[in-house]
XYZ file of C-alpha atoms in Angstrom:
778
model
C 0.041 0.024 0.078
C 2.774 2.472 0.807
C 4.457 1.583 -2.559
C 1.209 2.434 -4.265
C 0.851 5.767 -2.407
C 4.555 6.570 -3.419
C 3.679 5.771 -7.011
C 0.835 8.386 -7.104
C 2.741 10.915 -5.278
C 5.591 10.572 -7.878
C 3.123 10.693 -10.686
C 1.212 13.752 -9.654
C 4.294 15.661 -8.204
C 5.306 17.195 -11.569
C 1.817 18.356 -12.172
C 1.636 19.929 -8.671
C 5.049 21.626 -9.263
C 3.886 22.928 -12.559
C 0.828 24.226 -11.112
C 2.737 26.017 -8.228
C 4.835 27.584 -10.910
C 2.046 28.885 -13.329
C 2.112 32.540 -13.399
C -0.764 34.808 -12.173
C -1.794 37.985 -14.091
C -4.197 40.428 -12.477
C -6.007 42.384 -15.077
C -7.595 45.906 -14.467
C -10.251 47.225 -16.675
C -11.143 50.866 -17.376
C -14.613 51.944 -18.590
C -16.582 55.078 -19.130
C -19.538 54.212 -17.107
C -20.878 51.299 -15.166
C -24.212 49.900 -16.283
C -26.128 46.719 -15.461
C -26.239 46.044 -19.277
C -22.410 46.146 -19.391
C -21.918 43.394 -16.898
C -22.686 40.464 -19.196
C -20.411 41.882 -21.885
C -17.521 42.158 -19.614
C -18.152 38.723 -18.267
C -18.065 37.348 -21.926
C -14.803 39.275 -22.518
C -13.295 37.814 -19.284
C -14.412 34.291 -20.226
C -13.022 34.697 -23.774
C -9.523 35.736 -22.234
C -9.436 32.760 -19.880
C -10.368 30.347 -22.538
C -7.665 31.589 -24.884
C -4.921 31.725 -22.277
C -5.837 28.320 -20.992
C -3.204 26.614 -18.949
C -0.527 29.168 -19.754
C -1.315 31.406 -16.962
C -3.833 32.160 -13.998
C -6.011 35.211 -14.923
C -7.510 37.206 -12.195
C -9.780 40.432 -11.899
C -9.132 41.730 -8.403
C -11.839 43.498 -6.560
C -11.671 47.268 -7.146
C -9.874 46.930 -10.582
C -12.848 47.786 -12.585
C -12.828 51.562 -12.686
C -15.459 54.086 -14.315
C -14.868 57.631 -15.182
C -18.572 58.682 -15.502
C -17.467 60.433 -18.761
C -15.220 62.714 -16.888
C -11.818 63.238 -18.724
C -9.873 64.310 -15.336
C -11.395 61.100 -13.523
C -10.300 58.896 -16.569
C -6.665 60.180 -16.025
C -6.918 59.536 -12.300
C -8.247 55.886 -12.860
C -5.453 55.106 -15.264
C -2.810 56.340 -13.005
C -4.583 54.514 -10.051
C -4.242 51.243 -11.936
C -0.556 52.029 -12.854
C 0.219 52.332 -9.125
C -1.699 49.228 -8.250
C -0.722 45.468 -8.319
C -2.424 44.680 -11.471
C -0.217 43.395 -14.294
C -2.315 44.373 -17.417
C -4.605 47.277 -18.087
C -7.462 47.001 -20.525
C -9.082 50.436 -21.298
C -12.384 50.740 -23.120
C -14.602 53.734 -24.017
C -14.573 56.933 -25.770
C -13.267 59.045 -22.691
C -10.524 56.606 -21.929
C -9.681 56.498 -25.539
C -9.220 60.142 -25.535
C -6.921 60.340 -22.516
C -4.716 57.455 -23.281
C -4.212 58.601 -26.775
C -2.431 61.569 -25.357
C 0.236 59.557 -23.723
C 3.606 58.513 -25.305
C 5.102 56.179 -22.661
C 3.593 53.512 -20.643
C 5.040 51.953 -17.518
C 2.507 49.265 -17.313
C 1.246 46.930 -20.177
C -1.780 48.820 -21.471
C -4.234 47.367 -24.187
C -6.612 50.245 -25.458
C -9.625 48.817 -27.377
C -12.760 49.976 -28.862
C -14.429 51.495 -31.786
C -12.561 54.635 -32.774
C -14.361 56.998 -35.063
C -11.987 57.750 -37.830
C -14.050 60.826 -38.837
C -12.551 62.527 -35.603
C -9.332 60.319 -34.744
C -6.855 60.185 -37.559
C -5.354 56.695 -37.872
C -2.430 56.085 -40.078
C -3.357 53.168 -42.244
C 0.319 52.392 -42.796
C 0.922 51.568 -39.056
C 0.446 47.905 -38.517
C 1.690 47.989 -34.829
C 1.691 50.671 -32.121
C 5.590 50.808 -32.002
C 5.440 51.883 -28.394
C 6.733 49.620 -25.686
C 4.033 48.139 -23.283
C 1.238 49.624 -25.455
C -0.973 48.431 -28.010
C -4.374 49.303 -29.333
C -7.090 47.154 -30.944
C -9.043 49.506 -33.375
C -12.262 48.633 -34.968
C -12.725 51.822 -36.830
C -16.168 53.323 -37.160
C -17.388 56.188 -39.356
C -20.422 58.454 -39.002
C -19.835 59.356 -42.605
C -20.200 55.778 -43.956
C -23.235 55.317 -41.647
C -24.856 58.416 -42.949
C -24.048 57.606 -46.701
C -25.417 53.981 -46.414
C -28.597 55.436 -44.431
C -29.085 58.016 -47.102
C -28.823 55.436 -49.781
C -31.250 53.254 -47.930
C -33.921 55.796 -47.222
C -33.288 59.125 -48.854
C -34.087 61.109 -45.590
C -34.510 64.852 -45.918
C -34.581 65.773 -42.099
C -32.425 63.615 -39.930
C -32.553 63.349 -36.251
C -29.071 62.587 -34.768
C -29.102 61.045 -31.331
C -25.917 61.451 -29.171
C -25.175 60.730 -25.407
C -24.910 64.247 -23.893
C -21.597 63.898 -22.207
C -19.876 63.025 -25.577
C -20.817 66.534 -26.839
C -17.734 68.143 -25.009
C -15.435 65.280 -26.534
C -15.632 65.754 -30.214
C -16.857 68.795 -32.481
C -20.159 66.839 -33.599
C -21.994 70.027 -34.732
C -19.178 71.170 -36.963
C -18.756 67.528 -38.429
C -22.601 67.003 -39.034
C -22.965 70.464 -40.576
C -20.603 69.554 -43.245
C -21.679 65.862 -43.984
C -25.409 66.668 -44.056
C -24.918 69.572 -46.389
C -23.104 67.185 -48.648
C -26.018 64.782 -48.560
C -28.582 67.561 -49.241
C -30.367 67.095 -46.020
C -31.320 69.063 -42.917
C -30.607 67.710 -39.302
C -31.144 68.311 -35.748
C -28.965 66.938 -32.835
C -30.886 65.167 -30.119
C -28.710 64.913 -26.918
C -29.896 62.786 -24.117
C -28.864 61.371 -20.706
C -32.161 59.253 -20.295
C -34.611 57.668 -22.584
C -37.558 60.041 -21.720
C -35.523 62.999 -23.095
C -35.606 61.561 -26.647
C -39.217 61.051 -27.444
C -40.382 64.698 -27.721
C -37.825 65.298 -30.616
C -39.073 62.557 -32.935
C -42.075 64.325 -34.408
C -40.327 66.622 -36.825
C -37.839 64.233 -38.424
C -38.214 61.733 -41.099
C -35.276 59.525 -40.151
C -33.315 58.906 -36.996
C -29.516 58.033 -36.774
C -28.516 56.742 -33.223
C -24.963 57.758 -33.341
C -24.208 56.599 -29.691
C -26.536 54.276 -28.008
C -24.376 51.987 -26.095
C -25.430 53.624 -22.886
C -29.033 53.111 -23.516
C -30.723 50.103 -21.732
C -31.738 47.208 -23.821
C -35.389 47.789 -22.936
C -34.897 51.536 -23.846
C -33.645 50.557 -27.341
C -36.634 48.255 -27.860
C -38.914 50.886 -26.679
C -37.273 53.502 -29.033
C -37.488 50.979 -31.997
C -41.350 50.603 -31.351
C -41.932 54.370 -31.314
C -39.998 54.811 -34.573
C -42.009 52.063 -36.084
C -45.293 53.721 -34.957
C -44.172 56.990 -36.550
C -42.999 55.198 -39.615
C -39.566 56.656 -39.004
C -36.557 54.750 -40.474
C -33.672 54.196 -37.791
C -30.130 53.534 -37.995
C -27.743 52.659 -35.214
C -24.055 53.093 -35.024
C -23.610 50.354 -32.270
C -24.330 46.707 -32.700
C -26.578 44.112 -34.123
C -28.497 43.590 -30.950
C -30.128 46.887 -31.405
C -31.320 45.727 -34.929
C -32.760 42.605 -33.398
C -34.551 44.856 -30.855
C -36.410 46.432 -33.830
C -34.039 49.225 -35.033
C -33.995 49.284 -38.875
C -30.345 48.838 -39.762
C -26.626 49.045 -38.708
C -23.410 48.881 -40.584
C -22.100 46.356 -38.166
C -22.000 42.686 -38.764
C -23.361 39.899 -36.457
C -20.005 38.402 -35.805
C -18.153 41.606 -34.975
C -18.245 41.467 -31.290
C -16.964 37.877 -31.090
C -14.246 38.676 -33.394
C -13.342 41.666 -31.340
C -13.193 39.635 -28.052
C -11.180 37.060 -29.608
C -8.552 39.567 -30.810
C -8.286 41.150 -27.258
C -7.862 37.604 -25.825
C -5.156 36.669 -28.431
C -3.358 39.951 -27.651
C -3.256 39.202 -23.800
C -2.133 35.499 -24.650
C 0.576 36.942 -26.957
C 2.054 39.243 -24.124
C 1.913 36.450 -21.537
C 3.709 34.359 -23.981
C 6.557 36.927 -24.034
C 5.695 39.055 -27.016
C 6.083 42.906 -26.885
C 2.721 44.785 -27.045
C 4.595 47.181 -29.522
C 4.901 44.533 -32.108
C 1.407 43.180 -32.058
C -1.126 44.014 -34.912
C -3.386 46.807 -33.988
C -6.349 46.742 -36.438
C -9.366 44.560 -36.282
C -10.734 44.752 -39.863
C -14.486 44.672 -40.173
C -15.708 45.280 -43.713
C -18.901 47.561 -43.765
C -21.824 45.047 -43.693
C -25.349 46.271 -43.534
C -27.561 44.490 -41.160
C -31.176 45.111 -41.758
C -34.255 44.093 -39.848
C -36.705 42.722 -42.515
C -39.778 43.090 -40.361
C -39.131 46.737 -39.352
C -38.634 47.583 -43.012
C -41.781 46.106 -43.764
C -43.682 47.807 -40.956
C -42.515 51.216 -41.840
C -43.219 50.590 -45.540
C -39.657 50.838 -46.746
C -38.762 49.079 -50.020
C -35.357 47.184 -49.894
C -33.028 48.279 -52.686
C -31.539 45.428 -54.628
C -28.274 47.382 -54.880
C -27.823 46.903 -51.209
C -28.437 43.175 -50.845
C -24.954 41.986 -51.789
C -23.702 43.527 -48.411
C -26.812 43.104 -46.305
C -27.406 40.646 -43.638
C -31.158 40.252 -42.929
C -32.547 39.824 -39.425
C -36.275 39.116 -38.788
C -38.929 36.540 -39.761
C -39.892 36.434 -43.317
C -43.105 34.852 -42.166
C -44.165 38.038 -40.416
C -45.194 39.995 -43.504
C -47.196 43.070 -42.999
C -50.386 42.973 -44.998
C -53.825 44.372 -45.499
C -55.363 40.787 -45.433
C -53.838 37.498 -44.138
C -55.525 34.423 -45.401
C -55.758 30.890 -44.173
C -56.578 28.267 -46.696
C -60.382 27.935 -45.590
C -60.798 31.687 -45.914
C -59.191 31.513 -49.491
C -61.431 28.681 -50.453
C -64.639 30.328 -49.407
C -63.607 33.569 -51.237
C -62.971 31.799 -54.389
C -66.414 30.246 -54.296
C -67.982 33.694 -54.172
C -65.627 36.004 -55.995
C -63.661 33.923 -58.604
C -64.467 35.435 -62.132
C -64.001 32.121 -63.990
C -66.484 30.565 -61.588
C -68.982 33.529 -62.028
C -68.670 33.051 -65.836
C -69.522 29.337 -65.462
C -72.380 30.249 -63.307
C -73.779 32.448 -66.223
C -73.593 29.310 -68.367
C -76.014 27.537 -65.844
C -78.271 30.678 -66.075
C -78.251 30.562 -69.984
C -79.209 26.771 -69.751
C -82.154 27.689 -67.318
C -83.398 30.293 -69.920
C -83.095 27.596 -72.605
C -85.360 25.379 -70.592
C -87.733 28.235 -70.139
C -87.738 28.721 -73.982
C -88.604 25.127 -74.568
C -91.631 25.367 -72.313
C -92.882 28.340 -74.326
C -94.093 25.703 -76.996
C -97.009 25.008 -74.571
C -97.704 28.748 -73.858
C -100.759 30.048 -75.928
C -100.068 32.403 -78.861
C -102.459 35.084 -78.984
C -102.455 37.845 -81.662
C -104.657 40.920 -82.214
C -105.137 42.559 -85.590
C -107.074 45.655 -86.617
C -107.647 47.173 -90.049
C -109.588 49.876 -92.028
C -111.059 49.100 -95.543
C -112.141 51.319 -98.348
C -114.185 49.773 -101.341
C -115.348 51.213 -104.446
C -118.540 53.108 -103.883
C -120.290 51.369 -106.825
C -119.341 48.103 -105.501
C -120.428 49.163 -102.023
C -123.754 50.296 -103.002
C -124.830 46.883 -104.618
C -123.315 44.868 -101.702
C -126.543 45.082 -99.788
C -124.830 46.497 -96.863
C -122.289 43.765 -96.528
C -119.326 45.777 -97.826
C -119.796 49.516 -96.962
C -117.541 51.936 -98.484
C -115.582 52.593 -95.367
C -115.247 50.123 -92.447
C -112.768 49.340 -89.406
C -112.499 45.777 -88.114
C -110.517 43.797 -85.513
C -109.570 40.096 -84.993
C -108.018 38.169 -82.166
C -106.446 34.876 -82.979
C -105.427 32.027 -80.553
C -103.215 29.056 -81.193
C -102.293 26.541 -78.490
C -100.219 23.467 -78.860
C -101.869 20.713 -77.000
C -99.452 17.927 -77.625
C -96.117 17.793 -79.503
C -93.412 15.143 -79.457
C -90.757 17.684 -80.668
C -91.828 20.129 -77.822
C -91.798 17.336 -75.194
C -88.364 16.193 -76.446
C -86.938 19.773 -76.438
C -88.200 20.416 -72.869
C -86.870 17.132 -71.467
C -83.526 17.662 -73.402
C -83.116 21.014 -71.925
C -83.712 19.651 -68.435
C -80.885 17.114 -69.094
C -78.593 19.900 -70.567
C -79.268 22.119 -67.495
C -78.412 19.333 -65.237
C -75.197 18.755 -67.405
C -74.249 22.362 -67.167
C -74.941 22.410 -63.416
C -72.533 19.370 -63.153
C -69.957 21.166 -65.071
C -70.388 24.248 -62.820
C -69.820 21.872 -59.907
C -66.613 20.644 -61.590
C -65.406 24.233 -62.101
C -65.942 24.866 -58.380
C -63.942 21.808 -57.391
C -61.221 23.081 -59.901
C -61.435 26.584 -58.528
C -60.860 25.400 -54.951
C -57.839 23.373 -56.066
C -56.581 26.359 -58.052
C -56.645 28.585 -55.100
C -55.097 25.797 -52.967
C -52.232 25.429 -55.395
C -51.777 29.253 -55.522
C -51.868 29.338 -51.522
C -49.202 26.698 -51.337
C -47.074 28.215 -54.004
C -47.043 31.371 -51.951
C -45.880 29.489 -48.988
C -43.198 27.577 -50.899
C -41.823 30.850 -52.438
C -41.770 32.258 -48.807
C -39.735 29.451 -47.586
C -37.483 29.718 -50.675
C -37.019 33.456 -49.964
C -35.989 32.680 -46.314
C -33.522 29.920 -47.418
C -32.230 32.097 -50.217
C -31.418 34.769 -47.396
C -29.831 32.201 -45.324
C -27.799 30.767 -48.186
C -26.597 34.352 -48.971
C -25.424 34.835 -45.444
C -23.710 31.582 -45.503
C -21.880 32.589 -48.497
C -20.760 35.852 -47.076
C -19.514 33.800 -43.958
C -17.551 31.452 -46.197
C -16.151 34.435 -48.135
C -14.795 35.926 -44.932
C -13.218 32.459 -44.003
C -11.727 32.375 -47.430
C -10.373 35.837 -47.115
C -8.899 34.886 -43.611
C -7.403 31.789 -45.236
C -5.863 33.685 -48.143
C -4.400 36.148 -45.552
C -3.005 33.368 -43.443
C -1.656 31.435 -46.492
C -3.895 28.480 -46.146
C -5.770 29.120 -49.543
C -5.260 30.952 -52.704
C -6.724 34.121 -54.269
C -8.887 31.893 -56.460
C -11.167 30.929 -53.340
C -11.846 34.361 -52.556
C -12.731 35.085 -56.247
C -14.973 31.944 -56.366
C -16.884 32.991 -53.256
C -17.381 36.351 -54.726
C -18.746 34.934 -57.711
C -20.943 32.719 -55.656
C -22.107 35.826 -53.657
C -23.234 37.516 -56.828
C -25.101 34.420 -57.960
C -26.730 34.106 -54.530
C -27.675 37.708 -54.535
C -29.452 37.178 -57.837
C -31.085 34.091 -56.506
C -32.499 36.108 -53.677
C -33.797 38.780 -55.770
C -35.428 36.231 -57.983
C -36.958 34.543 -54.943
C -38.328 37.825 -53.760
C -39.851 38.627 -57.142
C -41.212 35.058 -57.381
C -42.922 35.573 -54.110
C -44.555 38.783 -55.453
C -45.632 36.830 -58.512
C -47.113 34.159 -56.225
C -49.213 36.774 -54.498
C -50.237 38.371 -57.933
C -51.551 34.717 -58.915
C -53.471 34.244 -55.642
C -55.003 37.839 -55.861
C -56.070 36.900 -59.534
C -57.745 33.675 -58.354
C -59.333 35.489 -55.529
C -60.494 38.404 -57.654
C -58.617 40.863 -55.623
C -56.868 44.010 -56.883
C -53.451 42.534 -58.410
C -51.498 44.872 -55.918
C -53.654 44.069 -52.957
C -51.163 43.507 -50.176
C -51.885 39.969 -48.850
C -50.122 37.355 -46.929
C -50.975 33.612 -46.144
C -50.942 31.755 -42.725
C -48.456 28.894 -42.133
C -49.750 25.461 -42.845
C -48.731 22.645 -40.307
C -50.018 19.251 -40.033
C -50.148 19.225 -36.291
C -51.537 22.701 -35.624
C -54.328 24.829 -36.570
C -56.513 24.346 -39.503
C -55.120 21.026 -40.543
C -55.188 19.564 -37.011
C -58.967 20.137 -36.910
C -59.630 18.366 -40.127
C -57.421 15.170 -39.253
C -55.146 15.291 -42.235
C -52.777 13.065 -40.032
C -55.504 10.477 -40.166
C -55.372 10.263 -43.974
C -51.724 9.835 -43.635
C -52.089 7.057 -41.253
C -54.528 5.240 -43.462
C -52.140 5.497 -46.397
C -49.176 4.466 -44.331
C -50.969 1.232 -43.390
C -50.347 -1.427 -46.133
C -53.159 -3.498 -45.045
C -55.721 -0.615 -45.164
C -54.053 1.128 -48.171
C -55.475 -1.034 -51.133
C -59.080 -1.092 -49.852
C -58.896 2.490 -49.014
C -57.821 3.336 -52.507
C -60.681 1.214 -53.958
C -63.003 3.115 -51.673
C -61.817 6.411 -52.836
C -62.140 5.371 -56.549
C -65.789 4.403 -55.814
C -66.450 7.609 -53.951
C -64.839 9.510 -56.765
C -66.915 8.039 -59.364
C -70.002 8.636 -57.348
C -69.064 12.142 -56.616
C -67.725 13.085 -60.205
C -69.456 15.920 -61.704
C -67.710 15.057 -64.913
C -69.574 11.679 -65.043
C -72.840 13.145 -63.973
C -72.615 15.684 -66.843
C -71.861 12.926 -69.148
C -74.967 11.021 -67.830
C -77.186 14.014 -68.495
C -75.761 14.311 -72.118
C -76.341 10.774 -72.731
C -79.983 10.977 -71.374
C -80.484 14.029 -73.736
C -79.015 12.203 -76.627
C -81.285 9.114 -75.990
C -84.389 11.436 -76.038
C -83.299 12.596 -79.614
C -82.920 9.021 -80.656
C -86.356 8.087 -79.421
C -87.861 11.151 -81.019
C -86.282 10.397 -84.429
C -87.330 6.696 -84.274
C -90.897 5.608 -83.344
C -91.487 9.266 -81.921
C -91.446 10.696 -85.423
C -94.927 9.237 -86.222
C -96.559 10.828 -83.122
C -99.088 13.690 -84.124
C -99.045 17.247 -83.216
C -102.195 18.367 -81.679
C -103.178 22.185 -81.523
C -106.157 24.199 -80.668
C -107.019 27.318 -82.792
C -109.498 30.086 -82.427
C -110.408 33.452 -83.993
C -112.797 36.278 -83.115
C -113.757 39.067 -85.535
C -115.359 42.414 -84.639
C -116.444 45.342 -86.905
C -115.823 48.599 -85.125
C -117.450 51.155 -87.418
C -118.645 51.561 -91.053
C -119.775 54.723 -93.196
C -120.092 55.975 -96.650
C -121.990 54.482 -99.407
C -123.658 51.027 -98.689
C -123.918 51.118 -95.114
C -126.725 49.108 -93.466
C -126.770 49.841 -89.761
C -128.662 46.734 -89.215
C -125.699 44.551 -90.379
C -122.752 44.669 -88.112
C -121.784 41.141 -87.479
C -119.140 39.878 -85.059
C -117.852 36.314 -85.874
C -115.673 33.736 -84.156
C -114.413 30.080 -84.894
C -112.793 27.371 -82.939
C -110.883 24.352 -84.276
C -108.337 21.558 -83.445
C -105.631 20.819 -85.775
C -104.048 17.278 -85.945
C -100.885 16.931 -87.827
C -98.999 13.476 -88.536
C -95.701 13.587 -90.164
C -95.334 10.968 -92.993
C -92.336 11.957 -95.118
C -89.829 14.798 -94.183
C -87.194 14.169 -96.834
C -85.480 11.546 -94.621
C -84.362 14.112 -92.115
C -85.578 12.149 -89.092
C -83.780 9.192 -90.212
C -80.515 11.033 -90.664
C -81.022 12.920 -87.324
C -81.400 9.455 -85.616
C -78.210 8.158 -86.955
C -76.361 11.298 -85.895
C -77.867 10.924 -82.342
C -76.725 7.325 -82.260
C -73.244 8.218 -83.035
C -73.320 11.115 -80.468
C -74.398 8.514 -77.839
C -71.701 6.172 -78.622
C -69.125 8.978 -78.406
C -70.511 9.906 -75.169
C -70.367 6.406 -73.856
C -66.781 6.272 -74.957
C -66.142 9.547 -73.018
C -67.774 8.273 -70.020
C -65.703 5.207 -69.987
C -62.404 7.216 -70.617
C -63.394 9.602 -67.738
C -64.085 6.876 -65.366
C -60.760 5.240 -66.202
C -59.121 8.669 -65.853
C -60.574 9.148 -62.367
C -59.386 5.790 -61.340
C -55.889 6.553 -62.646
C -55.899 10.096 -61.019
C -56.941 8.727 -57.636
C -54.026 5.999 -57.762
C -51.559 8.455 -58.811
C -52.563 11.005 -56.062
C -52.342 8.314 -53.518
C -48.766 7.321 -54.783
C -47.739 11.059 -54.645
C -49.075 11.212 -51.090
C -47.087 8.197 -49.940
C -43.860 9.721 -51.427
C -44.688 12.925 -49.678
C -45.181 11.095 -46.297
C -41.815 9.610 -46.416
C -40.381 13.021 -47.699
C -41.547 14.661 -44.538
C -39.619 12.303 -42.456
C -36.484 11.968 -44.472
C -36.112 15.567 -45.274
C -36.005 16.495 -41.670
C -33.310 13.939 -41.006
C -31.323 15.184 -44.246
C -31.453 18.821 -43.183
C -30.037 18.063 -39.564
C -27.200 15.779 -41.133
C -26.396 18.540 -43.905
C -26.327 21.286 -41.351
C -23.880 19.332 -39.144
C -21.759 18.437 -42.169
C -21.693 22.172 -43.227
C -20.492 23.170 -39.752
C -17.946 20.677 -39.862
C -16.637 21.474 -43.284
C -16.549 25.249 -42.562
C -14.341 24.479 -39.584
C -12.102 22.149 -41.722
C -11.953 24.744 -44.400
C -10.901 27.471 -42.009
C -8.079 25.151 -40.893
C -7.010 24.470 -44.510
C -8.129 20.900 -44.179
C -10.639 20.653 -47.097
C -10.985 22.350 -50.555
C -13.389 25.087 -51.551
C -15.169 22.482 -53.816
C -15.975 20.477 -50.641
C -17.290 23.415 -48.692
C -19.435 24.525 -51.760
C -20.816 21.094 -52.108
C -21.865 20.962 -48.410
C -23.320 24.358 -48.587
C -25.432 23.504 -51.664
C -26.430 20.246 -49.930
C -27.540 22.073 -46.776
C -29.510 24.624 -48.912
C -31.301 21.832 -50.914
C -32.109 19.959 -47.773
C -33.427 22.991 -46.114
C -35.787 23.710 -49.158
C -36.862 20.031 -49.130
C -37.772 20.122 -45.590
C -39.488 23.372 -45.763
C -41.623 22.524 -48.517
C -42.330 18.816 -47.621
C -45.343 19.642 -45.584
C -46.675 21.863 -48.144
C -46.393 19.442 -51.058
C -48.014 16.772 -48.800
C -51.109 19.051 -48.069
C -51.317 20.086 -51.606
C -51.084 16.526 -52.806
C -53.869 15.597 -50.207
C -55.976 18.402 -51.629
C -55.244 17.066 -55.243
C -56.523 13.862 -54.060
C -59.705 15.354 -52.566
C -60.234 17.022 -55.950
C -60.228 13.719 -57.727
C -62.691 12.286 -55.012
C -64.789 15.262 -55.327
C -64.930 15.902 -51.445
C -62.925 18.565 -49.754
C -62.629 17.890 -46.020
C -61.960 21.591 -45.269
C -65.338 22.612 -46.756
C -67.306 20.000 -44.847
C -68.423 19.830 -41.220
C -66.746 17.457 -38.688
C -69.927 15.280 -38.730
C -69.754 15.094 -42.455
C -66.115 14.073 -42.281
C -66.949 11.455 -39.783
C -69.589 10.032 -42.052
C -66.971 9.822 -44.779
C -64.775 7.676 -42.593
C -67.721 5.725 -41.447
C -68.558 4.939 -45.134
C -65.111 3.558 -45.499
C -65.515 1.354 -42.362
C -68.754 -0.014 -43.719
C -67.003 -0.541 -47.071
C -64.161 -2.338 -45.472
C -66.392 -4.638 -43.480
C -68.405 -5.472 -46.622
C -65.142 -6.135 -48.454
C -63.713 -8.531 -45.636
C -67.121 -10.463 -45.622
């Protein structure tokens, strides 16, 4: 046992000695003001330094080594000198006031790392300087520029009167007014400075501006930034921040900062600390942190304030926000779209007019049995000599009237015409029902196309951001000698292609909404949106589409269910019903032109004559006679130049043609149902597999990006994994849409839409299948 203890003691003794000899470094930090919001940022910086230094040293942050100058230059000097006289080993300085004081010093007795965003509009930085060249001192500069921000903001919004928000203590540090006077004059715009020390001081100044530039907002609380963003959105004022991406996530419109800037900044500070601990002189360490201007824009804020996004900015824009939260005058769910198309669709209204015309044709056929009554009146003049010898029967002048009645009592042609028009009306009504089914599927197709294009736009934006990230990696690799210039050029080419793809995706989405508006009979430019469609939520959970999926997924139930659907489809098919009506009408014409051609036509005729007046020669006042007559007319066709026989032969051929059409339509229905079921089965598997594929593709992309950044894989492999991920994301996003659309296509073929029927009716449909299944098993 003693030997075993001795073994372990000897084994761990070198580690204990190493631990005892590990150097310790105390770090002091200088800031401009101490805020609650600053604490997690400093904690993130401290964690990054500890992680990078690792086992090389013990890093400590002694109590009392975090000093704030409260925006006072004299206090900043006192704080710095206090840390110089203290036991801290390294001084980290951050903030505009600390920057201004330390920039005046030329010698440093204690290692000092100055870091922060220096505004190159006020602080002249020599681009040729790659290091500080000063012993015990280096500075990490991420340059900012109000000028670049204002130029981008002007290009984005074309503001005319700009509000510029600045923390009031900074007004004594730099000549802001002189600078902004010159810059805004160059942009052909007016401005006003809005200084603040608290959020409440800002709001009264927003009413007379058309855009807000938040030059300094680091000292606003996160909640205040979100509230300011909401107020700008309410007033339809575009906003631009000079700070970080988190403000854009809170609702500010845009910034020129990238999403990865803060992480890259902290990493460089940690690497600088590690290099110093490793024995390198701060004077020789690189000073610049290069951040390419990268517009980050909140898509939802842009929509809420009605700001169109310029395509010229897309190549250097990262989008934040949810493309699903589109601002619209009307947002449809699928059921609302279906109901509106049934009442407003123009093609359907045209088809309805065909039904109305058929109704009038039927009314016209019935008029053969409506009496025909005519009234005639006339005046007669007769030669006086003739009138004189007519014994009063034909006076020289007379006026007479006649009423004639004719009424068909029986006619085979009229009966056939009436019944034929009834059949044709039924046929037209069936065609209208088919048009309704088609219109419902058409609007469903337009609806899901819009959802697919929305997903495509979101994925195109993600892909564009991925390419930007990969371009940054390629540039880093090129600068580090891990890749050639060709990689950078290739990704720049890919960036241009992806930008074009995103523009096309945005335009395709607009076209999808145009198509949906057309089907719904809305104004084409009516601003609409569509609700998300999910199997387990909302509208589609209520109508049990998952139950349909389960029926098709069970091999034992699938075949009888398909047969049941075919039977239902044939029973419901308006196309078959229309053909049945057409066949019936043709049969009537066959019968009419066969034995029916010998049926007589019976008609009633009557006439009444009245003499109104007579004068002149030959008038006999005692002879004014009213007469009438009534008669029946029976007509039997015997020979009509063989027309009846020819008409019969034509009708027989038409019936054969209709029978063939009916058989073909029945076969087409059976084929369509079976094909639709196969498509549904494909989509069911696609839902499951596409999700797995996307997860795997995302992991592969992350690994490949890491390997490429280390020079372990080629650009071809990285591009391939990126394309695989994009394709997998698109497949996963559209899988549910394609399944639901395929379900609706099957319902169209069956002639029964679950969404348009009550729960009781849908249950009855399932019960019919249960009964059908039981009868089949017997």
